[in-house]
mmCIF file of N, CA and C in Angstrom:
data_model
loop_
_atom_site.group_PDB
_atom_site.id
_atom_site.type_symbol
_atom_site.label_atom_id
_atom_site.label_comp_id
_atom_site.label_asym_id
_atom_site.label_seq_id
_atom_site.Cartn_x
_atom_site.Cartn_y
_atom_site.Cartn_z
ATOM 1 N N VAL A 1306 12.468 20.342 -5.241
ATOM 2 C CA VAL A 1306 11.735 19.268 -5.172
ATOM 3 C C VAL A 1306 12.739 18.184 -4.292
ATOM 4 N N GLN A 1307 12.394 17.318 -3.624
ATOM 5 C CA GLN A 1307 13.430 16.665 -2.725
ATOM 6 C C GLN A 1307 12.561 15.219 -2.343
ATOM 7 N N LEU A 1308 13.158 14.292 -2.833
ATOM 8 C CA LEU A 1308 12.735 12.977 -2.493
ATOM 9 C C LEU A 1308 13.609 12.156 -1.784
ATOM 10 N N GLN A 1309 13.216 11.680 -0.398
ATOM 11 C CA GLN A 1309 14.214 10.865 0.526
ATOM 12 C C GLN A 1309 13.532 9.422 0.712
ATOM 13 N N ALA A 1310 14.415 8.487 0.231
ATOM 14 C CA ALA A 1310 14.026 7.114 0.522
ATOM 15 C C ALA A 1310 14.529 6.609 1.639
ATOM 16 N N SER A 1311 13.761 5.705 2.435
ATOM 17 C CA SER A 1311 14.389 5.108 3.482
ATOM 18 C C SER A 1311 13.815 3.867 3.977
ATOM 19 N N GLY A 1312 14.187 2.790 4.818
ATOM 20 C CA GLY A 1312 13.468 1.906 5.073
ATOM 21 C C GLY A 1312 14.353 0.578 4.926
ATOM 22 N N GLY A 1313 15.369 0.742 4.032
ATOM 23 C CA GLY A 1313 16.008 -0.397 3.513
ATOM 24 C C GLY A 1313 16.649 -1.170 4.847
ATOM 25 N N GLY A 1314 17.669 -1.979 4.433
ATOM 26 C CA GLY A 1314 18.369 -2.976 5.529
ATOM 27 C C GLY A 1314 18.579 -4.371 5.032
ATOM 28 N N LEU A 1315 19.336 -5.053 5.869
ATOM 29 C CA LEU A 1315 19.770 -6.396 5.791
ATOM 30 C C LEU A 1315 18.532 -7.357 6.381
ATOM 31 N N VAL A 1316 18.056 -8.328 5.332
ATOM 32 C CA VAL A 1316 17.193 -8.954 5.833
ATOM 33 C C VAL A 1316 17.442 -10.560 5.174
ATOM 34 N N GLN A 1317 16.825 -11.878 5.911
ATOM 35 C CA GLN A 1317 17.188 -13.024 5.133
ATOM 36 C C GLN A 1317 16.144 -13.349 4.157
ATOM 37 N N PRO A 1318 16.401 -14.134 3.238
ATOM 38 C CA PRO A 1318 15.272 -14.549 2.172
ATOM 39 C C PRO A 1318 14.000 -14.908 2.731
ATOM 40 N N GLY A 1319 13.011 -14.348 2.091
ATOM 41 C CA GLY A 1319 11.647 -14.605 2.796
ATOM 42 C C GLY A 1319 10.926 -13.705 3.692
ATOM 43 N N GLU A 1320 11.991 -12.828 4.111
ATOM 44 C CA GLU A 1320 11.454 -11.615 5.029
ATOM 45 C C GLU A 1320 10.853 -10.614 4.350
ATOM 46 N N SER A 1321 10.505 -9.688 4.907
ATOM 47 C CA SER A 1321 9.900 -8.296 4.699
ATOM 48 C C SER A 1321 10.419 -7.157 4.930
ATOM 49 N N LEU A 1322 10.323 -6.073 4.081
ATOM 50 C CA LEU A 1322 10.846 -4.890 4.439
ATOM 51 C C LEU A 1322 9.618 -3.688 3.971
ATOM 52 N N ARG A 1323 9.606 -2.602 4.146
ATOM 53 C CA ARG A 1323 8.786 -1.570 3.749
ATOM 54 C C ARG A 1323 9.384 -0.188 3.704
ATOM 55 N N LEU A 1324 9.833 0.221 2.379
ATOM 56 C CA LEU A 1324 10.339 1.329 2.164
ATOM 57 C C LEU A 1324 9.376 2.625 2.094
ATOM 58 N N ALA A 1325 9.621 3.595 2.298
ATOM 59 C CA ALA A 1325 9.284 5.175 2.393
ATOM 60 C C ALA A 1325 9.912 5.930 1.600
ATOM 61 N N CYS A 1326 9.180 6.870 1.029
ATOM 62 C CA CYS A 1326 9.659 7.931 0.179
ATOM 63 C C CYS A 1326 8.732 9.322 0.489
ATOM 64 N N VAL A 1327 9.635 10.110 1.187
ATOM 65 C CA VAL A 1327 8.702 11.207 1.626
ATOM 66 C C VAL A 1327 9.294 12.471 0.536
ATOM 67 N N ALA A 1328 8.306 13.111 0.098
ATOM 68 C CA ALA A 1328 8.467 14.045 -0.839
ATOM 69 C C ALA A 1328 8.403 15.577 -0.217
ATOM 70 N N SER A 1329 9.140 16.271 -0.365
ATOM 71 C CA SER A 1329 9.181 17.811 0.123
ATOM 72 C C SER A 1329 9.218 18.827 -1.345
ATOM 73 N N GLY A 1330 8.609 19.834 -0.758
ATOM 74 C CA GLY A 1330 8.636 20.983 -2.105
ATOM 75 C C GLY A 1330 7.750 20.899 -3.133
ATOM 76 N N LEU A 1331 6.758 19.903 -3.018
ATOM 77 C CA LEU A 1331 5.715 19.836 -3.808
ATOM 78 C C LEU A 1331 4.482 18.994 -3.343
ATOM 79 N N TYR A 1332 3.286 19.122 -3.890
ATOM 80 C CA TYR A 1332 2.257 18.250 -3.565
ATOM 81 C C TYR A 1332 2.231 16.945 -4.337
ATOM 82 N N LEU A 1333 2.453 15.904 -3.401
ATOM 83 C CA LEU A 1333 2.710 14.564 -4.195
ATOM 84 C C LEU A 1333 1.551 14.303 -5.227
ATOM 85 N N ASP A 1334 0.134 14.819 -4.575
ATOM 86 C CA ASP A 1334 -0.962 14.216 -5.051
ATOM 87 C C ASP A 1334 -1.126 14.719 -6.504
ATOM 88 N N HIS A 1335 -0.064 15.487 -6.846
ATOM 89 C CA HIS A 1335 -0.146 16.011 -8.308
ATOM 90 C C HIS A 1335 0.582 15.209 -9.267
ATOM 91 N N TYR A 1336 1.553 14.120 -8.761
ATOM 92 C CA TYR A 1336 2.351 13.363 -9.434
ATOM 93 C C TYR A 1336 2.129 11.742 -9.263
ATOM 94 N N SER A 1337 2.652 11.246 -10.396
ATOM 95 C CA SER A 1337 2.839 9.724 -10.210
ATOM 96 C C SER A 1337 4.207 9.512 -9.618
ATOM 97 N N ILE A 1338 4.403 8.584 -8.836
ATOM 98 C CA ILE A 1338 5.455 8.373 -8.146
ATOM 99 C C ILE A 1338 5.815 6.735 -8.280
ATOM 100 N N GLY A 1339 7.369 6.329 -8.136
ATOM 101 C CA GLY A 1339 7.610 4.963 -8.334
ATOM 102 C C GLY A 1339 8.924 4.694 -7.550
ATOM 103 N N TRP A 1340 9.248 3.568 -7.708
ATOM 104 C CA TRP A 1340 10.503 3.000 -7.295
ATOM 105 C C TRP A 1340 11.234 2.143 -8.312
ATOM 106 N N PHE A 1341 12.480 2.442 -8.543
ATOM 107 C CA PHE A 1341 13.510 1.644 -9.413
ATOM 108 C C PHE A 1341 14.942 1.459 -8.466
ATOM 109 N N ARG A 1342 15.377 0.224 -9.076
ATOM 110 C CA ARG A 1342 16.689 -0.108 -8.283
ATOM 111 C C ARG A 1342 17.807 -0.376 -8.941
ATOM 112 N N GLN A 1343 18.937 -0.355 -8.688
ATOM 113 C CA GLN A 1343 20.069 -0.569 -9.155
ATOM 114 C C GLN A 1343 20.901 -1.678 -8.397
ATOM 115 N N PRO A 1344 20.853 -3.159 -9.014
ATOM 116 C CA PRO A 1344 21.550 -4.137 -8.304
ATOM 117 C C PRO A 1344 22.949 -3.687 -8.605
ATOM 118 N N PRO A 1345 24.137 -4.200 -7.559
ATOM 119 C CA PRO A 1345 25.389 -4.228 -7.784
ATOM 120 C C PRO A 1345 25.738 -4.580 -9.114
ATOM 121 N N GLY A 1346 26.290 -3.765 -9.744
ATOM 122 C CA GLY A 1346 27.351 -4.269 -11.143
ATOM 123 C C GLY A 1346 26.025 -4.626 -12.430
ATOM 124 N N LYS A 1347 24.826 -4.157 -11.938
ATOM 125 C CA LYS A 1347 23.604 -4.229 -13.107
ATOM 126 C C LYS A 1347 23.164 -3.086 -13.362
ATOM 127 N N GLU A 1348 22.212 -3.262 -14.406
ATOM 128 C CA GLU A 1348 21.551 -1.815 -14.970
ATOM 129 C C GLU A 1348 20.419 -1.524 -13.904
ATOM 130 N N ARG A 1349 20.164 -0.110 -13.953
ATOM 131 C CA ARG A 1349 18.923 0.147 -13.338
ATOM 132 C C ARG A 1349 17.577 -0.567 -13.884
ATOM 133 N N GLU A 1350 16.633 -1.012 -12.800
ATOM 134 C CA GLU A 1350 15.600 -1.640 -13.238
ATOM 135 C C GLU A 1350 14.434 -0.792 -12.518
ATOM 136 N N GLY A 1351 13.191 -0.515 -13.184
ATOM 137 C CA GLY A 1351 12.108 -0.068 -12.928
ATOM 138 C C GLY A 1351 11.463 -1.206 -12.148
ATOM 139 N N VAL A 1352 10.865 -0.771 -11.010
ATOM 140 C CA VAL A 1352 10.117 -1.642 -10.090
ATOM 141 C C VAL A 1352 8.749 -1.672 -10.030
ATOM 142 N N SER A 1353 8.209 -0.118 -9.511
ATOM 143 C CA SER A 1353 6.830 0.082 -9.436
ATOM 144 C C SER A 1353 6.541 1.521 -9.787
ATOM 145 N N CYS A 1354 5.189 1.893 -9.731
ATOM 146 C CA CYS A 1354 4.668 3.335 -10.219
ATOM 147 C C CYS A 1354 3.315 3.107 -9.685
ATOM 148 N N ILE A 1355 2.781 4.248 -9.105
ATOM 149 C CA ILE A 1355 1.491 4.534 -8.758
ATOM 150 C C ILE A 1355 1.043 6.000 -9.217
ATOM 151 N N SER A 1356 -0.074 5.578 -10.172
ATOM 152 C CA SER A 1356 -0.602 6.886 -10.741
ATOM 153 C C SER A 1356 -1.101 7.654 -9.734
ATOM 154 N N HIS A 1357 -1.235 8.943 -9.813
ATOM 155 C CA HIS A 1357 -1.936 10.043 -9.197
ATOM 156 C C HIS A 1357 -3.422 10.260 -9.645
ATOM 157 N N ARG A 1358 -3.598 9.705 -10.625
ATOM 158 C CA ARG A 1358 -4.818 9.955 -11.231
ATOM 159 C C ARG A 1358 -5.942 9.200 -10.604
ATOM 160 N N ASP A 1359 -5.464 7.771 -10.737
ATOM 161 C CA ASP A 1359 -6.708 6.835 -10.244
ATOM 162 C C ASP A 1359 -5.889 5.939 -9.434
ATOM 163 N N GLY A 1360 -4.706 6.126 -8.685
ATOM 164 C CA GLY A 1360 -4.143 4.985 -7.931
ATOM 165 C C GLY A 1360 -3.775 3.881 -8.413
ATOM 166 N N SER A 1361 -3.896 3.603 -9.910
ATOM 167 C CA SER A 1361 -3.326 2.384 -10.574
ATOM 168 C C SER A 1361 -2.019 2.368 -10.244
ATOM 169 N N THR A 1362 -1.483 0.761 -9.966
ATOM 170 C CA THR A 1362 -0.259 0.544 -9.763
ATOM 171 C C THR A 1362 0.363 -0.477 -10.959
ATOM 172 N N TYR A 1363 1.635 -0.352 -10.996
ATOM 173 C CA TYR A 1363 2.521 -1.113 -12.171
ATOM 174 C C TYR A 1363 3.378 -1.911 -11.541
ATOM 175 N N TYR A 1364 3.705 -2.900 -11.824
ATOM 176 C CA TYR A 1364 5.034 -3.497 -11.108
ATOM 177 C C TYR A 1364 5.655 -4.261 -12.156
ATOM 178 N N ALA A 1365 7.053 -4.343 -12.089
ATOM 179 C CA ALA A 1365 7.697 -5.179 -12.854
ATOM 180 C C ALA A 1365 7.443 -6.755 -12.520
ATOM 181 N N ASP A 1366 7.699 -7.499 -13.745
ATOM 182 C CA ASP A 1366 7.156 -8.954 -13.544
ATOM 183 C C ASP A 1366 8.110 -9.669 -12.689
ATOM 184 N N SER A 1367 9.291 -9.231 -12.116
ATOM 185 C CA SER A 1367 9.940 -9.852 -11.142
ATOM 186 C C SER A 1367 9.510 -9.416 -9.802
ATOM 187 N N VAL A 1368 8.549 -8.526 -9.568
ATOM 188 C CA VAL A 1368 8.132 -8.351 -8.201
ATOM 189 C C VAL A 1368 6.824 -8.624 -7.987
ATOM 190 N N LYS A 1369 5.952 -8.829 -9.161
ATOM 191 C CA LYS A 1369 4.577 -8.944 -9.088
ATOM 192 C C LYS A 1369 4.365 -10.049 -8.172
ATOM 193 N N GLY A 1370 3.160 -9.781 -7.444
ATOM 194 C CA GLY A 1370 2.707 -10.641 -6.366
ATOM 195 C C GLY A 1370 3.546 -10.583 -4.953
ATOM 196 N N ARG A 1371 4.502 -9.934 -4.877
ATOM 197 C CA ARG A 1371 5.417 -9.970 -3.662
ATOM 198 C C ARG A 1371 5.650 -8.390 -3.155
ATOM 199 N N PHE A 1372 5.568 -7.306 -4.291
ATOM 200 C CA PHE A 1372 5.635 -5.979 -3.679
ATOM 201 C C PHE A 1372 4.238 -5.431 -4.064
ATOM 202 N N THR A 1373 4.145 -4.276 -3.194
ATOM 203 C CA THR A 1373 2.761 -3.464 -3.301
ATOM 204 C C THR A 1373 3.186 -2.250 -2.756
ATOM 205 N N MET A 1374 2.809 -1.138 -3.764
ATOM 206 C CA MET A 1374 3.110 0.013 -3.528
ATOM 207 C C MET A 1374 1.694 0.905 -3.124
ATOM 208 N N SER A 1375 2.033 2.012 -2.397
ATOM 209 C CA SER A 1375 0.678 2.663 -1.919
ATOM 210 C C SER A 1375 1.284 3.889 -1.721
ATOM 211 N N ARG A 1376 0.326 5.084 -1.267
ATOM 212 C CA ARG A 1376 0.495 6.544 -1.236
ATOM 213 C C ARG A 1376 -0.303 7.058 -0.312
ATOM 214 N N GLU A 1377 0.268 8.074 0.370
ATOM 215 C CA GLU A 1377 -0.604 8.726 1.471
ATOM 216 C C GLU A 1377 -0.261 10.312 1.227
ATOM 217 N N ASN A 1378 -1.289 10.655 0.161
ATOM 218 C CA ASN A 1378 -0.872 12.098 -0.193
ATOM 219 C C ASN A 1378 -0.851 12.804 0.706
ATOM 220 N N GLY A 1379 -1.776 12.663 1.945
ATOM 221 C CA GLY A 1379 -1.720 13.818 2.730
ATOM 222 C C GLY A 1379 -0.455 13.802 3.878
ATOM 223 N N GLU A 1380 0.532 12.674 3.654
ATOM 224 C CA GLU A 1380 1.716 12.509 4.252
ATOM 225 C C GLU A 1380 2.897 12.946 3.269
ATOM 226 N N ASN A 1381 2.396 13.252 2.086
ATOM 227 C CA ASN A 1381 3.454 13.251 1.025
ATOM 228 C C ASN A 1381 4.179 12.315 1.006
ATOM 229 N N THR A 1382 3.836 11.102 1.338
ATOM 230 C CA THR A 1382 4.656 9.757 1.256
ATOM 231 C C THR A 1382 4.289 8.700 0.339
ATOM 232 N N ALA A 1383 4.993 7.628 -0.150
ATOM 233 C CA ALA A 1383 4.892 6.760 -0.845
ATOM 234 C C ALA A 1383 5.715 5.585 -0.320
ATOM 235 N N TYR A 1384 4.988 4.532 -0.336
ATOM 236 C CA TYR A 1384 5.488 3.281 0.298
ATOM 237 C C TYR A 1384 5.708 2.021 -0.700
ATOM 238 N N LEU A 1385 6.493 1.261 -0.273
ATOM 239 C CA LEU A 1385 6.700 0.039 -0.821
ATOM 240 C C LEU A 1385 7.123 -1.023 -0.102
ATOM 241 N N GLN A 1386 6.018 -1.874 0.044
ATOM 242 C CA GLN A 1386 6.005 -2.973 0.828
ATOM 243 C C GLN A 1386 6.239 -4.252 0.144
ATOM 244 N N MET A 1387 7.560 -4.743 0.521
ATOM 245 C CA MET A 1387 8.481 -5.501 -0.067
ATOM 246 C C MET A 1387 8.105 -7.070 0.608
ATOM 247 N N ASN A 1388 7.524 -7.876 0.077
ATOM 248 C CA ASN A 1388 7.225 -9.038 0.990
ATOM 249 C C ASN A 1388 8.233 -10.456 0.325
ATOM 250 N N SER A 1389 8.224 -11.631 0.767
ATOM 251 C CA SER A 1389 9.099 -12.619 0.201
ATOM 252 C C SER A 1389 10.244 -12.294 -0.447
ATOM 253 N N LEU A 1390 11.203 -11.371 0.227
ATOM 254 C CA LEU A 1390 12.349 -11.099 -0.494
ATOM 255 C C LEU A 1390 13.270 -12.143 -0.773
ATOM 256 N N ARG A 1391 13.919 -11.686 -1.864
ATOM 257 C CA ARG A 1391 14.977 -12.984 -2.385
ATOM 258 C C ARG A 1391 16.345 -12.307 -2.665
ATOM 259 N N PRO A 1392 17.531 -13.096 -2.816
ATOM 260 C CA PRO A 1392 18.668 -12.483 -2.687
ATOM 261 C C PRO A 1392 18.705 -11.590 -4.036
ATOM 262 N N GLU A 1393 17.933 -11.799 -5.267
ATOM 263 C CA GLU A 1393 18.132 -11.218 -6.255
ATOM 264 C C GLU A 1393 17.539 -9.668 -6.408
ATOM 265 N N ASP A 1394 16.423 -9.528 -4.997
ATOM 266 C CA ASP A 1394 16.263 -8.080 -4.890
ATOM 267 C C ASP A 1394 17.211 -7.251 -4.193
ATOM 268 N N THR A 1395 18.283 -7.761 -3.894
ATOM 269 C CA THR A 1395 19.310 -6.677 -3.510
ATOM 270 C C THR A 1395 19.770 -5.586 -4.436
ATOM 271 N N ALA A 1396 19.541 -4.509 -3.740
ATOM 272 C CA ALA A 1396 19.942 -3.234 -4.839
ATOM 273 C C ALA A 1396 19.682 -2.036 -4.049
ATOM 274 N N VAL A 1397 20.364 -0.984 -4.514
ATOM 275 C CA VAL A 1397 19.859 0.316 -3.821
ATOM 276 C C VAL A 1397 18.558 0.762 -4.415
ATOM 277 N N TYR A 1398 17.708 1.114 -3.727
ATOM 278 C CA TYR A 1398 16.274 1.234 -4.045
ATOM 279 C C TYR A 1398 15.964 2.889 -3.897
ATOM 280 N N TYR A 1399 15.572 3.557 -5.197
ATOM 281 C CA TYR A 1399 15.331 5.069 -5.502
ATOM 282 C C TYR A 1399 13.815 5.191 -5.541
ATOM 283 N N CYS A 1400 13.417 6.244 -5.326
ATOM 284 C CA CYS A 1400 11.808 6.654 -5.726
ATOM 285 C C CYS A 1400 12.022 7.813 -6.398
ATOM 286 N N GLY A 1401 11.105 7.946 -7.547
ATOM 287 C CA GLY A 1401 11.247 9.067 -8.622
ATOM 288 C C GLY A 1401 9.849 9.676 -8.588
ATOM 289 N N LEU A 1402 9.694 10.453 -9.390
ATOM 290 C CA LEU A 1402 8.355 11.139 -10.256
ATOM 291 C C LEU A 1402 8.055 10.747 -11.751
ATOM 292 N N ASP A 1403 6.657 11.224 -11.961
ATOM 293 C CA ASP A 1403 6.423 11.168 -13.192
ATOM 294 C C ASP A 1403 6.776 9.848 -14.001
ATOM 295 N N CYS A 1404 6.522 8.849 -13.129
ATOM 296 C CA CYS A 1404 6.428 7.442 -13.847
ATOM 297 C C CYS A 1404 5.384 6.897 -14.413
ATOM 298 N N ASN A 1405 5.381 5.832 -15.250
ATOM 299 C CA ASN A 1405 4.429 5.534 -15.968
ATOM 300 C C ASN A 1405 4.058 3.883 -15.880
ATOM 301 N N ASN A 1406 3.442 3.382 -16.748
ATOM 302 C CA ASN A 1406 3.120 1.903 -16.498
ATOM 303 C C ASN A 1406 4.505 1.127 -17.401
ATOM 304 N N GLU A 1407 5.052 1.792 -17.919
ATOM 305 C CA GLU A 1407 6.301 1.221 -18.780
ATOM 306 C C GLU A 1407 7.360 0.973 -17.578
ATOM 307 N N LEU A 1408 7.427 1.997 -16.718
ATOM 308 C CA LEU A 1408 8.407 1.773 -15.597
ATOM 309 C C LEU A 1408 9.938 2.034 -16.107
ATOM 310 N N GLY A 1409 9.990 2.866 -17.412
ATOM 311 C CA GLY A 1409 11.325 3.053 -17.788
ATOM 312 C C GLY A 1409 11.724 4.639 -17.584
ATOM 313 N N TYR A 1410 10.972 5.458 -16.685
ATOM 314 C CA TYR A 1410 11.554 6.854 -16.574
ATOM 315 C C TYR A 1410 10.900 7.109 -15.153
ATOM 316 N N TYR A 1411 11.863 7.825 -14.670
ATOM 317 C CA TYR A 1411 11.578 8.587 -13.205
ATOM 318 C C TYR A 1411 12.438 9.788 -13.358
ATOM 319 N N ARG A 1412 11.926 10.655 -12.669
ATOM 320 C CA ARG A 1412 12.826 11.869 -12.388
ATOM 321 C C ARG A 1412 12.840 12.333 -10.867
ATOM 322 N N ASP A 1413 13.826 13.289 -10.796
ATOM 323 C CA ASP A 1413 14.030 13.961 -9.495
ATOM 324 C C ASP A 1413 14.309 13.080 -8.295
ATOM 325 N N TRP A 1414 14.961 11.645 -8.362
ATOM 326 C CA TRP A 1414 15.191 10.824 -7.372
ATOM 327 C C TRP A 1414 16.511 11.611 -6.458
ATOM 328 N N GLY A 1415 16.230 11.013 -5.100
ATOM 329 C CA GLY A 1415 17.497 11.462 -4.410
ATOM 330 C C GLY A 1415 18.230 10.581 -3.766
ATOM 331 N N GLU A 1416 18.782 10.637 -2.773
ATOM 332 C CA GLU A 1416 19.399 9.312 -2.302
ATOM 333 C C GLU A 1416 18.642 8.066 -2.140
ATOM 334 N N GLY A 1417 18.989 6.908 -2.602
ATOM 335 C CA GLY A 1417 18.410 5.583 -2.241
ATOM 336 C C GLY A 1417 18.653 4.904 -1.044
ATOM 337 N N THR A 1418 18.111 3.890 -1.002
ATOM 338 C CA THR A 1418 18.101 3.162 0.401
ATOM 339 C C THR A 1418 18.905 1.800 -0.046
ATOM 340 N N GLN A 1419 19.504 1.216 0.676
ATOM 341 C CA GLN A 1419 20.270 0.009 0.403
ATOM 342 C C GLN A 1419 19.343 -1.299 0.993
ATOM 343 N N VAL A 1420 19.093 -2.012 -0.051
ATOM 344 C CA VAL A 1420 18.508 -3.410 0.607
ATOM 345 C C VAL A 1420 19.411 -4.637 0.064
ATOM 346 N N THR A 1421 19.611 -5.283 1.235
ATOM 347 C CA THR A 1421 20.149 -6.434 1.017
ATOM 348 C C THR A 1421 19.610 -7.756 1.490
ATOM 349 N N VAL A 1422 19.416 -8.869 0.734
ATOM 350 C CA VAL A 1422 18.827 -9.914 1.176
ATOM 351 C C VAL A 1422 20.009 -11.154 1.125
ATOM 352 N N SER A 1423 20.076 -11.550 2.319
ATOM 353 C CA SER A 1423 21.324 -12.664 2.302
ATOM 354 C C SER A 1423 21.105 -13.598 3.480
ATOM 355 N N SER A 1424 21.335 -14.524 3.472
ATOM 356 C CA SER A 1424 21.294 -15.577 4.506
ATOM 357 C C SER A 1424 22.842 -15.660 5.105
#
């Protein structure tokens, strides 16, 4: 199993980014998948999760209304659309499997992608 996150970059506050997570070695439609992040010098924070059963999505309070998660099972890819980015969203973002609505557990994450929000 391998998950590869991409799409990060340096943006100004208020701008948007779209992260992608490509899964290989599995059929993504059998798993929930989500994103978590590691801000510099801080603890890891669960960001989102999308269920494989019914497509339900779950978000951390800090990103609700700004971030939207989706999945394309045929492409074995999950996405995180991030709008209205804030400096506090700066972090390395990772995607992982088997998350749930509590956003406290992710497995099999690979390399993350750096998101920097700064003016």
